[in-house]
PDB file of C-alpha atoms in Angstrom:
ATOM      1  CA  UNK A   1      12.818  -9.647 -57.299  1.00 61.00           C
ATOM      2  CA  UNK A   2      15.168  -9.785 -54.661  1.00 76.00           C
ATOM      3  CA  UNK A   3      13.180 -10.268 -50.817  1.00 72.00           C
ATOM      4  CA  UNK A   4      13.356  -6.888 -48.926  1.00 80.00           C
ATOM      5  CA  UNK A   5      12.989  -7.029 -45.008  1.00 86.00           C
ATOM      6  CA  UNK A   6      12.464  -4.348 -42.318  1.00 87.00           C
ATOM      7  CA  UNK A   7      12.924  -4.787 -38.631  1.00 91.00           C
ATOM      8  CA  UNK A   8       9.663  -3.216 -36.780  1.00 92.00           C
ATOM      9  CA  UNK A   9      10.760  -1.818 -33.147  1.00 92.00           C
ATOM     10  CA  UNK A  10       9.167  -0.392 -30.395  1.00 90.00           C
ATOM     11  CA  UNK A  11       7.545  -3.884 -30.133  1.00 90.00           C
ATOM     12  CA  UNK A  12       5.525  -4.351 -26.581  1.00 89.00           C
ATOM     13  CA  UNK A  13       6.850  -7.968 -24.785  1.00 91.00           C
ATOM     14  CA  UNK A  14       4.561 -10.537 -24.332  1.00 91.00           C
ATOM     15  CA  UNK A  15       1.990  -9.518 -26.873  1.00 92.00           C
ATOM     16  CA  UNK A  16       0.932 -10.683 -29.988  1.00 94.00           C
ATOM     17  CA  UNK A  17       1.117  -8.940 -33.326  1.00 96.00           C
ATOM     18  CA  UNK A  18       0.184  -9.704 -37.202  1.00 97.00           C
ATOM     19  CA  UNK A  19       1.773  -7.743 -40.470  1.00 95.00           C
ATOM     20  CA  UNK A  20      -0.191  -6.849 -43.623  1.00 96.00           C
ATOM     21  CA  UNK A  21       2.286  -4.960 -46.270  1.00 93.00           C
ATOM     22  CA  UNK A  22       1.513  -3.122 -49.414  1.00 93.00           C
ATOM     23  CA  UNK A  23       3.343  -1.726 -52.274  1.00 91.00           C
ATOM     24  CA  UNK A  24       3.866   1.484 -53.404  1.00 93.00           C
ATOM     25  CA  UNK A  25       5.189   3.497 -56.689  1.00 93.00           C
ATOM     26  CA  UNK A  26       4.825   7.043 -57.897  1.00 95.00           C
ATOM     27  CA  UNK A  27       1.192   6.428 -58.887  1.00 96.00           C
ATOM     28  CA  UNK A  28       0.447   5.034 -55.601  1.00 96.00           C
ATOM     29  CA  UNK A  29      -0.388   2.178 -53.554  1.00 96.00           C
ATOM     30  CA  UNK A  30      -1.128  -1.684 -54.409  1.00 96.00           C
ATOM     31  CA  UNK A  31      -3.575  -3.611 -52.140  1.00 97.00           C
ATOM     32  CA  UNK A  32      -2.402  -5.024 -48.873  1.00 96.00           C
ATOM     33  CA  UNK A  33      -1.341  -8.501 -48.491  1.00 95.00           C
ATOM     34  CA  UNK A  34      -2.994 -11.035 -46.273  1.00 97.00           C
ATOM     35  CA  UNK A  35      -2.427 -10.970 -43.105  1.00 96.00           C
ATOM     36  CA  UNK A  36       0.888 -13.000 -41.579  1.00 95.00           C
ATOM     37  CA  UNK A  37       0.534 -15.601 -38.791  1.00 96.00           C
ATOM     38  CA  UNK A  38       0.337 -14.056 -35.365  1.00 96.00           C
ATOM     39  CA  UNK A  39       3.834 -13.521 -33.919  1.00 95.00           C
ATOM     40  CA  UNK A  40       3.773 -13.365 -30.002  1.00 94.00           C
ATOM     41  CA  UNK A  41       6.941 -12.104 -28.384  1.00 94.00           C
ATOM     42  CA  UNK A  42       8.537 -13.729 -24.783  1.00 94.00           C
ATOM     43  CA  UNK A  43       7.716 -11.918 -21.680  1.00 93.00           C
ATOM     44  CA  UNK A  44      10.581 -10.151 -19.986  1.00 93.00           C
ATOM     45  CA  UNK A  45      11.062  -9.003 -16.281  1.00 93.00           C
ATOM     46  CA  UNK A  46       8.879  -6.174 -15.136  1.00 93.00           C
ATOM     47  CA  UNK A  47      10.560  -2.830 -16.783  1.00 92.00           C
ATOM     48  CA  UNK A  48       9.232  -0.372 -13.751  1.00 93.00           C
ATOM     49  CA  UNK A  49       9.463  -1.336  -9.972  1.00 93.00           C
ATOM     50  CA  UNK A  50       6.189  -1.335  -7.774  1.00 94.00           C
ATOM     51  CA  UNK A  51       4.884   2.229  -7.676  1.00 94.00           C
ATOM     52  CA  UNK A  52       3.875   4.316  -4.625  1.00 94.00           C
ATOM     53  CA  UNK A  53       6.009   2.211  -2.152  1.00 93.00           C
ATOM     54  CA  UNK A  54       5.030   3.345   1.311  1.00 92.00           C
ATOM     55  CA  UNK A  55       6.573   1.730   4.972  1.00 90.00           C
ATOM     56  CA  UNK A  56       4.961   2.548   8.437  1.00 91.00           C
ATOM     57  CA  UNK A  57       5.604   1.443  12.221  1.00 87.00           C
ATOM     58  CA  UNK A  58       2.944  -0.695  13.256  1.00 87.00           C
ATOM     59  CA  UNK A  59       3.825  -1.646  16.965  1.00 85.00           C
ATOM     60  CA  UNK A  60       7.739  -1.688  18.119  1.00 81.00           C
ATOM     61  CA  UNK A  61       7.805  -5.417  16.399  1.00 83.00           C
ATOM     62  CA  UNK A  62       5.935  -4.393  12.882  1.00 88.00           C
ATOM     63  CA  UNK A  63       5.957  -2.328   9.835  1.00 90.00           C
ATOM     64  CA  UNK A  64       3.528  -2.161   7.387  1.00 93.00           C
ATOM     65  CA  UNK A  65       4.706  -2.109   3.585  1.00 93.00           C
ATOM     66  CA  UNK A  66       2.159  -0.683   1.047  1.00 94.00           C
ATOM     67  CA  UNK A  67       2.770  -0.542  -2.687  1.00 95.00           C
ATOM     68  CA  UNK A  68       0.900  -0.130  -6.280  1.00 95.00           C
ATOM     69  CA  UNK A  69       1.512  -2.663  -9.010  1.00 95.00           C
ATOM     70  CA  UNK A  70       4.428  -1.465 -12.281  1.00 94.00           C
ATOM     71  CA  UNK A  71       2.310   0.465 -14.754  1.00 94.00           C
ATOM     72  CA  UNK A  72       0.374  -2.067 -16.996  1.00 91.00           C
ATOM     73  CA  UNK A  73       2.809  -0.912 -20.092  1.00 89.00           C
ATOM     74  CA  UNK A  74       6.083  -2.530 -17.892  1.00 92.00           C
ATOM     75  CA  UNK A  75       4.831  -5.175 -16.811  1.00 93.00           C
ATOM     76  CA  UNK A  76       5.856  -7.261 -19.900  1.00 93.00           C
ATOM     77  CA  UNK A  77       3.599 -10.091 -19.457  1.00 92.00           C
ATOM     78  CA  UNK A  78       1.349 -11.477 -16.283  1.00 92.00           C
ATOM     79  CA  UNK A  79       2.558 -10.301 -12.593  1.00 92.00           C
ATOM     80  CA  UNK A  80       3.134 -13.630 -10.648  1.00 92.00           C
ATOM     81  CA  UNK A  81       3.916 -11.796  -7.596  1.00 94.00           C
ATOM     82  CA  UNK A  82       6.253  -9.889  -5.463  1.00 94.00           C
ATOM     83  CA  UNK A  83       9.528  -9.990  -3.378  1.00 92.00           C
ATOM     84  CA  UNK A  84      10.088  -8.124  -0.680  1.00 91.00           C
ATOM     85  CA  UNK A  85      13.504  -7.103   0.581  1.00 88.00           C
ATOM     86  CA  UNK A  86      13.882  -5.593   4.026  1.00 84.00           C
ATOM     87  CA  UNK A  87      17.487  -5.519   6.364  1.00 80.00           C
ATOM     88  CA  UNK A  88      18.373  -3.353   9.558  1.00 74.00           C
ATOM     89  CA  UNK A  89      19.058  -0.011   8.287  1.00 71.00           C
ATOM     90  CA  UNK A  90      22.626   1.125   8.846  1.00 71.00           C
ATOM     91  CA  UNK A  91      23.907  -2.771   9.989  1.00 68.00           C
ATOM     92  CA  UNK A  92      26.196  -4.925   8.082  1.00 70.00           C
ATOM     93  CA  UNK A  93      23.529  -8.069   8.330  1.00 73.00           C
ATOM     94  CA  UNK A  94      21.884  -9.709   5.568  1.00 79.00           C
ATOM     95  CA  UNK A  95      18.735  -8.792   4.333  1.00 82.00           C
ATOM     96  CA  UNK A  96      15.823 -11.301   4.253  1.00 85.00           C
ATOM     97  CA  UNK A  97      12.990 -11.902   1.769  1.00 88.00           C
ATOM     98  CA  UNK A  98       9.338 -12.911   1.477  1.00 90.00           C
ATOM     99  CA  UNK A  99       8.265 -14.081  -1.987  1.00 92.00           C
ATOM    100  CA  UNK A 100       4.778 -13.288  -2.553  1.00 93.00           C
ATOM    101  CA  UNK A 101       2.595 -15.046  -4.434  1.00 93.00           C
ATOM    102  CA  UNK A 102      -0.357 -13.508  -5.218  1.00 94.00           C
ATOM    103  CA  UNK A 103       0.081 -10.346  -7.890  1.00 93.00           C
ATOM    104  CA  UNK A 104      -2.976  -8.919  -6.069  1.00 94.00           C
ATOM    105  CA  UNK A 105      -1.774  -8.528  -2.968  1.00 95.00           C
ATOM    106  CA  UNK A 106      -0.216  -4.746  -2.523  1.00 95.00           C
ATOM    107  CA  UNK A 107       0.047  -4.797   1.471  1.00 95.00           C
ATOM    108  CA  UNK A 108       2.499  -6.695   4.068  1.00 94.00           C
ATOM    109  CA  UNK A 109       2.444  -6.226   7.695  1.00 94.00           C
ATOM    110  CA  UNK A 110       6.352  -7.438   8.781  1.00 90.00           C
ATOM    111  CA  UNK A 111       5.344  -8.970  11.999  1.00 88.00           C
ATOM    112  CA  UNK A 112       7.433 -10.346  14.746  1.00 82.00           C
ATOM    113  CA  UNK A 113      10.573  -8.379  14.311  1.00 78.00           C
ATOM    114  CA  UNK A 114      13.032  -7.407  16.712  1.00 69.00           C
ATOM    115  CA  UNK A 115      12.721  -4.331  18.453  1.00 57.00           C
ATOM    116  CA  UNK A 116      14.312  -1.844  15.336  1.00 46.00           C
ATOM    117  CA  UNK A 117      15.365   1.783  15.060  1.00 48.00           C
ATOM    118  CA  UNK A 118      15.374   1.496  11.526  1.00 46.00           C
ATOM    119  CA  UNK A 119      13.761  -1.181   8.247  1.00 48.00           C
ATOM    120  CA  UNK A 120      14.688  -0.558   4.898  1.00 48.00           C
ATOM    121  CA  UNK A 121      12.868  -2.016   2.719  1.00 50.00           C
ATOM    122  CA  UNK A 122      13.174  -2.589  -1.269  1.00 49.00           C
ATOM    123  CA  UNK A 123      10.239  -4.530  -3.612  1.00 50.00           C
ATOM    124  CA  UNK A 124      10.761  -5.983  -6.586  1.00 51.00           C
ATOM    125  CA  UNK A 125       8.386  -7.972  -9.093  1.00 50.00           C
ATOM    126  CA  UNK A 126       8.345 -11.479  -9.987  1.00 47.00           C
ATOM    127  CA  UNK A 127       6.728 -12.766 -13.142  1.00 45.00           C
ATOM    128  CA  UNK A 128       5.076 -16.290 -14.270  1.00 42.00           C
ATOM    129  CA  UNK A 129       7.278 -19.546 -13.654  1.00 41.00           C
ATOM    130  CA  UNK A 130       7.003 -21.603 -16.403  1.00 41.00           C
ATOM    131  CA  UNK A 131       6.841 -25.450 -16.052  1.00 41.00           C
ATOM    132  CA  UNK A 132       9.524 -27.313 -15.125  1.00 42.00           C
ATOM    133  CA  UNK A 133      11.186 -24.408 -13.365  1.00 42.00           C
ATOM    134  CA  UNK A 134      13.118 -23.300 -16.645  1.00 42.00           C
ATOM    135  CA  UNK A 135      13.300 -19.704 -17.341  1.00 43.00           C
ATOM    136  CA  UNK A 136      13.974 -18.418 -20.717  1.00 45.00           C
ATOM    137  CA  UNK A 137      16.783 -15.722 -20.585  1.00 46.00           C
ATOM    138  CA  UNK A 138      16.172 -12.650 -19.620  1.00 45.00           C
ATOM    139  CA  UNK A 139      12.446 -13.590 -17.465  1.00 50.00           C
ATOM    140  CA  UNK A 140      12.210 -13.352 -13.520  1.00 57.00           C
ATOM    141  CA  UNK A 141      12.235 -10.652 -11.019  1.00 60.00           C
ATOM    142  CA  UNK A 142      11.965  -6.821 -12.307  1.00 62.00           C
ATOM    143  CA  UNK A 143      13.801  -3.783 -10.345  1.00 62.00           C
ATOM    144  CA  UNK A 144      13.253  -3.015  -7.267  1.00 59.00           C
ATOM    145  CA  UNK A 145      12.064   0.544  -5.877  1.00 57.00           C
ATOM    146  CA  UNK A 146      13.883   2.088  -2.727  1.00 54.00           C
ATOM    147  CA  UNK A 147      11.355   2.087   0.000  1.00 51.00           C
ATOM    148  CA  UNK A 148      11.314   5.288   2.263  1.00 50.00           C
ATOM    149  CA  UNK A 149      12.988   4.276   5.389  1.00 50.00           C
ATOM    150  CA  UNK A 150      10.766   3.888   7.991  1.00 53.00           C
ATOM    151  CA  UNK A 151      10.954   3.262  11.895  1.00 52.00           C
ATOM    152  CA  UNK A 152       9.059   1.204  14.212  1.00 50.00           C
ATOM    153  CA  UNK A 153       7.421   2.692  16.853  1.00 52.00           C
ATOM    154  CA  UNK A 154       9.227   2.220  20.154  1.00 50.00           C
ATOM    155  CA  UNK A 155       7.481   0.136  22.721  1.00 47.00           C
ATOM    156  CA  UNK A 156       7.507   1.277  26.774  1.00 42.00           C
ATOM    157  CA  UNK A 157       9.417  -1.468  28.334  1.00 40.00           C
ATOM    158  CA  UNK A 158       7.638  -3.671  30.509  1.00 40.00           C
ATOM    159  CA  UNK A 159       8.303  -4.442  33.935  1.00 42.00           C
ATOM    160  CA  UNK A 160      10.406  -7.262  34.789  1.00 41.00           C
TER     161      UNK A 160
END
C-alpha cells in the first residue's frame, strides 16, 4: 500500500505531542498503533502583548508602569522577560529601552526622568536566549501593547 500522510494543525508552539493512528472500513475500526516518538515543536515570540498595561505619575521625575503577563496560551514557550519602550510623547526624539530580565517582574518605576508633560510607553515580551546567542528564526521579542499615555505629576518649583 501506498503511505498516506495528514498534516495535523492547530498545533500549540513549544509543546510536545505523540500520534497513535487506527484504521477504519465499513465494518469499523482496527486497533490503534503504538504510540510515535514525542515530537516537540520550537518556541516562537509571544503571540499576545502584556495584558492590563497601566502608566501613572509618580513624582514630576517618575512614572510607574504596571502590566499582567500574555495569556499562558501565547506565550509560546517560557517568558524570559520584558522590554519596555517609553519616548516623550508628541517629540521627534528617540525612544529608550530597559530589558527586563526577570518574567516575574510586572512593575517598573521610571525614575530620574526629566521633568515631562507627557511618557508613552509600549511593552513588549522577550523569550529564552538560547546558548551561544543564536536565535532560531522566528524566536525573540513578541508585540508590544500601546500603553495609556500618562503624565507626570508637575513638581512646584523650588526656590533658587
Amino acid at each position: 500500500p501506498e503511505a498516506v500522510g495528514v498534516t495535523v494543525g492547530g498545533l500549540i508552539p513549544a509543546r510536545s505531542y505523540q500520534f497513535r493512528l487506527c484504521a477504519v472500513n465499513d465494518v469499523g475500526r482496527g486497533q490503534f498503533s503504538k504510540e510515535t516518538d514525542r515530537l516537540s515543536l520550537p518556541e516562537e515570540p509571544p503571540s499576545a502583548p502584556p495584558q492590563t498595561v497601566i502608566a501613572s505619575g509618580r513624582t514630576n521625575q517618575s512614572i510607574m508602569i504596571q502590566w499582567q503577563p500574555p495569556p499562558e496560551s501565547h506565550q509560546n514557550g517560557p517568558l524570559q522577560g520584558y522590554i519596555i519602550r517609553y519616548c516623550l510623547s508628541g517629540l521627534p526624539v528617540d525612544c529608550q529601552m530597559k530589558n527586563l530580565t526577570n518574567p516575574d517582574q510586572t512593575t517598573l518605576l521610571l525614575e530620574d526622568l526629566i521633568n515631562l508633560d507627557q511618557l508613552r510607553d509600549r511593552g513588549g515580551c522577550l523569550q529564552r536566549r538560547r546558548p551561544g546567542g543564536v536565535q532560531p528564526q522566528g524566536h525573540g521579542v513578541g508585540p508590544c501593547k500601546e500603553c495609556p499615555v500618562a503624565g507626570n505629576k508637575t513638581g512646584t518649583p523650588s526656590a533658587p
